[in-house]
C-alpha cells in the first residue's frame, strides 16, 4: 500500500514537472521527428514522418537573403523560418527570423510566449529594449550597431526601432520551433470581436473616444 502511494506521488510529481513547472519545447527522444503535415494526429507539436521517408529537403530552407517588404504602417517585416517552413525543426526547440526595417521602421512591442530570442544586427542600427514583468516593469534598452548581439528573455515584451534614415536588417534565433507572437497593440486594440470599451478605458485610464480612435487604426 505504502509503495503504491509512493509510486502515485512520484508519477504526479513527474507529471507536474513535465506539464506545469517547465514550459519549453520538449526534448527529443530520437534523432529527428520531421513534421508530417498530412497527419491527422494532433500532438503537442507535429506528428513524425516515417524515418525512411525523410529527405534532406526536410532540413532545408532557401530565401533568407531576400528582404521582406517593409511597405506597411510599422515599416518592418519579419520573415520566419520555423517548423512551418522546415519540418525537420519539429521537436528541435529552435527557429530563425530575418527582420527588415525601413528608415524609422518599428518592430512593435510584442512577446514570444514560448521563446527566448537572440538577435544580431547585420546592417544598420537599432534601438532595442524589453520590459520585465510586474511589479517592477523595468525597461532595459540599448542602441545596437552592426554586429551587436542582444537577448530578449522568454515571454517579455520587447521591440526594435530603426532610428535612422537608412534601412536595417537583423537575424534572430528563437528557442522554440514555434515561438508564437503576441503584438501588444493588436491583441489589446485589434482583438476580434473587440474587448468591450468599458474594459479598455478602465485598464488604460483614458476616455472612450481615445479607445475608439486607437481601435480604428487596426
Ligand atoms: C510591398 O507591399 C506593398 C503594400 O502591401 C505593395 O503595394 C507592394 O507592391 C509590395 N512590394 C513588393 C515588391 O512586393
Ligand atoms: C533617435 O536618435 C536620436 C539621435 O541619436 C536620439 O536623440 C533619440 O533619442 C533617438 N530616439 C529613439 C526613439 O531612439
mmCIF file of N, CA and C in Angstrom, residues 9-81:
data_model
loop_
_atom_site.group_PDB
_atom_site.id
_atom_site.type_symbol
_atom_site.label_atom_id
_atom_site.label_comp_id
_atom_site.label_asym_id
_atom_site.label_seq_id
_atom_site.Cartn_x
_atom_site.Cartn_y
_atom_site.Cartn_z
ATOM 1 N N UNK A 9 2.534 9.232 -5.976
ATOM 2 C CA UNK A 9 3.081 10.562 -5.699
ATOM 3 C C UNK A 9 4.201 10.886 -6.683
ATOM 4 N N UNK A 10 5.029 9.862 -6.950
ATOM 5 C CA UNK A 10 6.136 10.052 -7.896
ATOM 6 C C UNK A 10 5.632 10.373 -9.285
ATOM 7 N N UNK A 11 4.598 9.642 -9.714
ATOM 8 C CA UNK A 11 4.025 9.845 -11.046
ATOM 9 C C UNK A 11 3.428 11.245 -11.157
ATOM 10 N N UNK A 12 2.723 11.670 -10.114
ATOM 11 C CA UNK A 12 2.110 13.005 -10.118
ATOM 12 C C UNK A 12 3.176 14.085 -10.194
ATOM 13 N N UNK A 13 4.259 13.871 -9.453
ATOM 14 C CA UNK A 13 5.343 14.850 -9.434
ATOM 15 C C UNK A 13 5.973 14.951 -10.822
ATOM 16 N N UNK A 14 6.188 13.785 -11.445
ATOM 17 C CA UNK A 14 6.775 13.763 -12.785
ATOM 18 C C UNK A 14 5.861 14.490 -13.766
ATOM 19 N N UNK A 15 4.532 14.264 -13.608
ATOM 20 C CA UNK A 15 3.568 14.906 -14.487
ATOM 21 C C UNK A 15 3.610 16.419 -14.297
ATOM 22 N N UNK A 16 3.641 16.853 -13.027
ATOM 23 C CA UNK A 16 3.657 18.290 -12.726
ATOM 24 C C UNK A 16 4.914 18.934 -13.308
ATOM 25 N N UNK A 17 6.041 18.222 -13.199
ATOM 26 C CA UNK A 17 7.298 18.779 -13.690
ATOM 27 C C UNK A 17 7.285 18.914 -15.200
ATOM 28 N N UNK A 18 6.714 17.897 -15.876
ATOM 29 C CA UNK A 18 6.763 17.960 -17.335
ATOM 30 C C UNK A 18 5.664 18.844 -17.902
ATOM 31 N N UNK A 19 4.598 19.098 -17.139
ATOM 32 C CA UNK A 19 3.486 19.850 -17.712
ATOM 33 C C UNK A 19 3.278 21.221 -17.101
ATOM 34 N N UNK A 20 3.799 21.458 -15.933
ATOM 35 C CA UNK A 20 3.481 22.728 -15.292
ATOM 36 C C UNK A 20 4.695 23.578 -15.017
ATOM 37 N N UNK A 21 5.592 23.061 -14.201
ATOM 38 C CA UNK A 21 6.701 23.873 -13.713
ATOM 39 C C UNK A 21 7.615 24.330 -14.837
ATOM 40 N N UNK A 22 7.771 23.500 -15.887
ATOM 41 C CA UNK A 22 8.589 23.927 -17.005
ATOM 42 C C UNK A 22 7.692 24.097 -18.216
ATOM 43 N N UNK A 23 7.965 25.101 -19.003
ATOM 44 C CA UNK A 23 7.204 25.310 -20.239
ATOM 45 C C UNK A 23 8.202 25.608 -21.335
ATOM 46 N N UNK A 24 8.616 24.582 -22.042
ATOM 47 C CA UNK A 24 9.550 24.772 -23.138
ATOM 48 C C UNK A 24 9.344 23.650 -24.132
ATOM 49 N N UNK A 25 10.016 23.767 -25.288
ATOM 50 C CA UNK A 25 9.886 22.707 -26.271
ATOM 51 C C UNK A 25 10.377 21.403 -25.646
ATOM 52 N N UNK A 26 9.716 20.281 -25.958
ATOM 53 C CA UNK A 26 10.119 19.014 -25.348
ATOM 54 C C UNK A 26 11.490 18.561 -25.853
ATOM 55 N N UNK A 27 12.192 17.788 -25.049
ATOM 56 C CA UNK A 27 13.461 17.266 -25.531
ATOM 57 C C UNK A 27 13.148 16.059 -26.404
ATOM 58 N N UNK A 28 13.911 15.875 -27.481
ATOM 59 C CA UNK A 28 13.584 14.804 -28.421
ATOM 60 C C UNK A 28 14.218 13.496 -27.993
ATOM 61 N N UNK A 29 13.520 12.410 -28.276
ATOM 62 C CA UNK A 29 13.926 11.083 -27.835
ATOM 63 C C UNK A 29 14.423 10.262 -29.011
ATOM 64 N N UNK A 30 14.674 10.919 -30.135
ATOM 65 C CA UNK A 30 15.145 10.258 -31.352
ATOM 66 C C UNK A 30 15.963 11.271 -32.136
ATOM 67 N N UNK A 31 16.643 10.842 -33.199
ATOM 68 C CA UNK A 31 17.481 11.758 -33.971
ATOM 69 C C UNK A 31 16.678 12.942 -34.497
ATOM 70 N N UNK A 32 15.526 12.651 -35.050
ATOM 71 C CA UNK A 32 14.654 13.704 -35.560
ATOM 72 C C UNK A 32 13.223 13.222 -35.583
ATOM 73 N N UNK A 33 12.326 14.182 -35.770
ATOM 74 C CA UNK A 33 10.894 13.898 -35.860
ATOM 75 C C UNK A 33 10.361 14.897 -36.866
ATOM 76 N N UNK A 34 10.723 14.695 -38.124
ATOM 77 C CA UNK A 34 10.321 15.630 -39.173
ATOM 78 C C UNK A 34 8.797 15.699 -39.230
ATOM 79 N N UNK A 35 8.280 16.914 -39.225
ATOM 80 C CA UNK A 35 6.828 17.099 -39.175
ATOM 81 C C UNK A 35 6.139 16.433 -40.353
ATOM 82 N N UNK A 36 5.131 15.630 -40.047
ATOM 83 C CA UNK A 36 4.292 15.036 -41.077
ATOM 84 C C UNK A 36 3.048 15.909 -41.151
ATOM 85 N N UNK A 37 3.066 16.885 -42.068
ATOM 86 C CA UNK A 37 1.989 17.879 -42.102
ATOM 87 C C UNK A 37 0.677 17.293 -42.597
ATOM 88 N N UNK A 38 0.713 16.067 -43.115
ATOM 89 C CA UNK A 38 -0.519 15.455 -43.614
ATOM 90 C C UNK A 38 -1.178 14.603 -42.536
ATOM 91 N N UNK A 39 -0.487 14.391 -41.426
ATOM 92 C CA UNK A 39 -1.020 13.503 -40.395
ATOM 93 C C UNK A 39 -2.224 14.119 -39.690
ATOM 94 N N UNK A 40 -3.283 13.333 -39.485
ATOM 95 C CA UNK A 40 -4.447 13.840 -38.748
ATOM 96 C C UNK A 40 -4.213 13.796 -37.235
ATOM 97 N N UNK A 41 -3.090 13.193 -36.821
ATOM 98 C CA UNK A 41 -2.809 13.058 -35.393
ATOM 99 C C UNK A 41 -2.461 14.419 -34.813
ATOM 100 N N UNK A 42 -3.083 14.766 -33.685
ATOM 101 C CA UNK A 42 -2.821 16.046 -33.032
ATOM 102 C C UNK A 42 -2.038 15.800 -31.753
ATOM 103 N N UNK A 43 -0.807 16.283 -31.716
ATOM 104 C CA UNK A 43 0.011 16.164 -30.513
ATOM 105 C C UNK A 43 0.547 17.551 -30.183
ATOM 106 N N UNK A 44 1.289 17.675 -29.102
ATOM 107 C CA UNK A 44 1.890 18.947 -28.732
ATOM 108 C C UNK A 44 3.117 19.144 -29.609
ATOM 109 N N UNK A 45 2.927 19.750 -30.788
ATOM 110 C CA UNK A 45 3.934 19.798 -31.831
ATOM 111 C C UNK A 45 3.296 19.138 -33.038
ATOM 112 N N UNK A 46 4.056 18.440 -33.821
ATOM 113 C CA UNK A 46 3.507 17.767 -35.000
ATOM 114 C C UNK A 46 3.949 16.309 -34.999
ATOM 115 N N UNK A 47 3.114 15.463 -35.574
ATOM 116 C CA UNK A 47 3.440 14.033 -35.654
ATOM 117 C C UNK A 47 4.681 13.844 -36.536
ATOM 118 N N UNK A 48 5.410 12.752 -36.311
ATOM 119 C CA UNK A 48 6.642 12.490 -37.082
ATOM 120 C C UNK A 48 6.335 11.736 -38.371
ATOM 121 N N UNK A 49 7.044 12.127 -39.414
ATOM 122 C CA UNK A 49 7.089 11.359 -40.660
ATOM 123 C C UNK A 49 7.826 10.058 -40.388
ATOM 124 N N UNK A 50 7.546 9.023 -41.164
ATOM 125 C CA UNK A 50 8.325 7.783 -41.045
ATOM 126 C C UNK A 50 9.772 8.119 -41.412
ATOM 127 N N UNK A 51 10.734 7.642 -40.613
ATOM 128 C CA UNK A 51 12.148 7.995 -40.811
ATOM 129 C C UNK A 51 12.630 7.672 -42.230
ATOM 130 N N UNK A 52 12.123 6.584 -42.829
ATOM 131 C CA UNK A 52 12.596 6.202 -44.166
ATOM 132 C C UNK A 52 12.089 7.155 -45.252
ATOM 133 N N UNK A 53 11.079 7.988 -44.910
ATOM 134 C CA UNK A 53 10.553 8.957 -45.889
ATOM 135 C C UNK A 53 11.214 10.321 -45.764
ATOM 136 N N UNK A 54 12.081 10.458 -44.772
ATOM 137 C CA UNK A 54 12.727 11.751 -44.540
ATOM 138 C C UNK A 54 13.790 11.998 -45.605
ATOM 139 N N UNK A 55 13.776 13.229 -46.152
ATOM 140 C CA UNK A 55 14.746 13.601 -47.188
ATOM 141 C C UNK A 55 15.487 14.850 -46.727
ATOM 142 N N UNK A 56 16.598 15.144 -47.383
ATOM 143 C CA UNK A 56 17.445 16.256 -46.957
ATOM 144 C C UNK A 56 16.694 17.586 -46.990
ATOM 145 N N UNK A 57 15.737 17.715 -47.917
ATOM 146 C CA UNK A 57 14.958 18.957 -48.009
ATOM 147 C C UNK A 57 14.147 19.229 -46.737
ATOM 148 N N UNK A 58 13.895 18.177 -45.949
ATOM 149 C CA UNK A 58 13.152 18.367 -44.700
ATOM 150 C C UNK A 58 13.935 19.206 -43.685
ATOM 151 N N UNK A 59 15.241 19.412 -43.972
ATOM 152 C CA UNK A 59 16.087 20.174 -43.042
ATOM 153 C C UNK A 59 16.575 21.472 -43.683
ATOM 154 N N UNK A 60 15.915 21.888 -44.764
ATOM 155 C CA UNK A 60 16.452 22.950 -45.604
ATOM 156 C C UNK A 60 15.403 24.011 -45.920
ATOM 157 N N UNK A 61 15.882 25.263 -46.004
ATOM 158 C CA UNK A 61 15.048 26.385 -46.445
ATOM 159 C C UNK A 61 15.942 27.328 -47.214
ATOM 160 N N UNK A 62 15.451 27.888 -48.287
ATOM 161 C CA UNK A 62 16.219 28.872 -49.036
ATOM 162 C C UNK A 62 15.394 30.141 -49.142
ATOM 163 N N UNK A 63 16.032 31.288 -48.934
ATOM 164 C CA UNK A 63 15.290 32.532 -49.132
ATOM 165 C C UNK A 63 15.566 33.644 -48.134
ATOM 166 N N UNK A 64 16.393 33.393 -47.116
ATOM 167 C CA UNK A 64 16.605 34.461 -46.129
ATOM 168 C C UNK A 64 17.487 35.594 -46.660
ATOM 169 N N UNK A 65 18.012 35.446 -47.881
ATOM 170 C CA UNK A 65 18.763 36.552 -48.494
ATOM 171 C C UNK A 65 17.796 37.598 -49.065
ATOM 172 N N UNK A 66 16.510 37.225 -49.164
ATOM 173 C CA UNK A 66 15.522 38.130 -49.754
ATOM 174 C C UNK A 66 14.954 39.057 -48.675
ATOM 175 N N UNK A 67 15.013 40.357 -48.925
ATOM 176 C CA UNK A 67 14.499 41.323 -47.963
ATOM 177 C C UNK A 67 12.982 41.238 -47.897
ATOM 178 N N UNK A 68 12.427 41.378 -46.695
ATOM 179 C CA UNK A 68 10.973 41.416 -46.525
ATOM 180 C C UNK A 68 10.439 42.756 -47.025
ATOM 181 N N UNK A 69 9.143 42.787 -47.305
ATOM 182 C CA UNK A 69 8.503 44.015 -47.794
ATOM 183 C C UNK A 69 8.108 44.888 -46.592
ATOM 184 N N UNK A 70 8.798 46.004 -46.437
ATOM 185 C CA UNK A 70 8.565 46.863 -45.268
ATOM 186 C C UNK A 70 7.577 47.997 -45.559
ATOM 187 N N UNK A 71 6.916 47.915 -46.725
ATOM 188 C CA UNK A 71 5.917 48.950 -47.048
ATOM 189 C C UNK A 71 4.623 48.638 -46.292
ATOM 190 N N UNK A 72 4.597 49.011 -45.030
ATOM 191 C CA UNK A 72 3.417 48.837 -44.177
ATOM 192 C C UNK A 72 3.477 49.901 -43.083
ATOM 193 N N UNK A 73 2.434 49.974 -42.271
ATOM 194 C CA UNK A 73 2.335 51.060 -41.277
ATOM 195 C C UNK A 73 3.518 51.092 -40.307
ATOM 196 N N UNK A 74 4.039 49.910 -39.956
ATOM 197 C CA UNK A 74 5.125 49.867 -38.975
ATOM 198 C C UNK A 74 6.495 50.021 -39.625
ATOM 199 N N UNK A 75 6.580 49.776 -40.931
ATOM 200 C CA UNK A 75 7.866 49.881 -41.611
ATOM 201 C C UNK A 75 8.821 48.763 -41.218
ATOM 202 N N UNK A 76 8.277 47.556 -41.043
ATOM 203 C CA UNK A 76 9.147 46.414 -40.737
ATOM 204 C C UNK A 76 8.511 45.143 -41.291
ATOM 205 N N UNK A 77 9.345 44.124 -41.486
ATOM 206 C CA UNK A 77 8.838 42.852 -41.995
ATOM 207 C C UNK A 77 9.625 41.712 -41.376
ATOM 208 N N UNK A 78 8.911 40.713 -40.904
ATOM 209 C CA UNK A 78 9.549 39.538 -40.306
ATOM 210 C C UNK A 78 9.375 38.361 -41.260
ATOM 211 N N UNK A 79 10.499 37.748 -41.642
ATOM 212 C CA UNK A 79 10.448 36.528 -42.441
ATOM 213 C C UNK A 79 10.823 35.385 -41.510
ATOM 214 N N UNK A 80 9.863 34.526 -41.206
ATOM 215 C CA UNK A 80 10.083 33.472 -40.223
ATOM 216 C C UNK A 80 10.548 32.182 -40.891
ATOM 217 N N UNK A 81 11.446 31.494 -40.227
ATOM 218 C CA UNK A 81 11.847 30.147 -40.644
ATOM 219 C C UNK A 81 11.701 29.266 -39.401
#
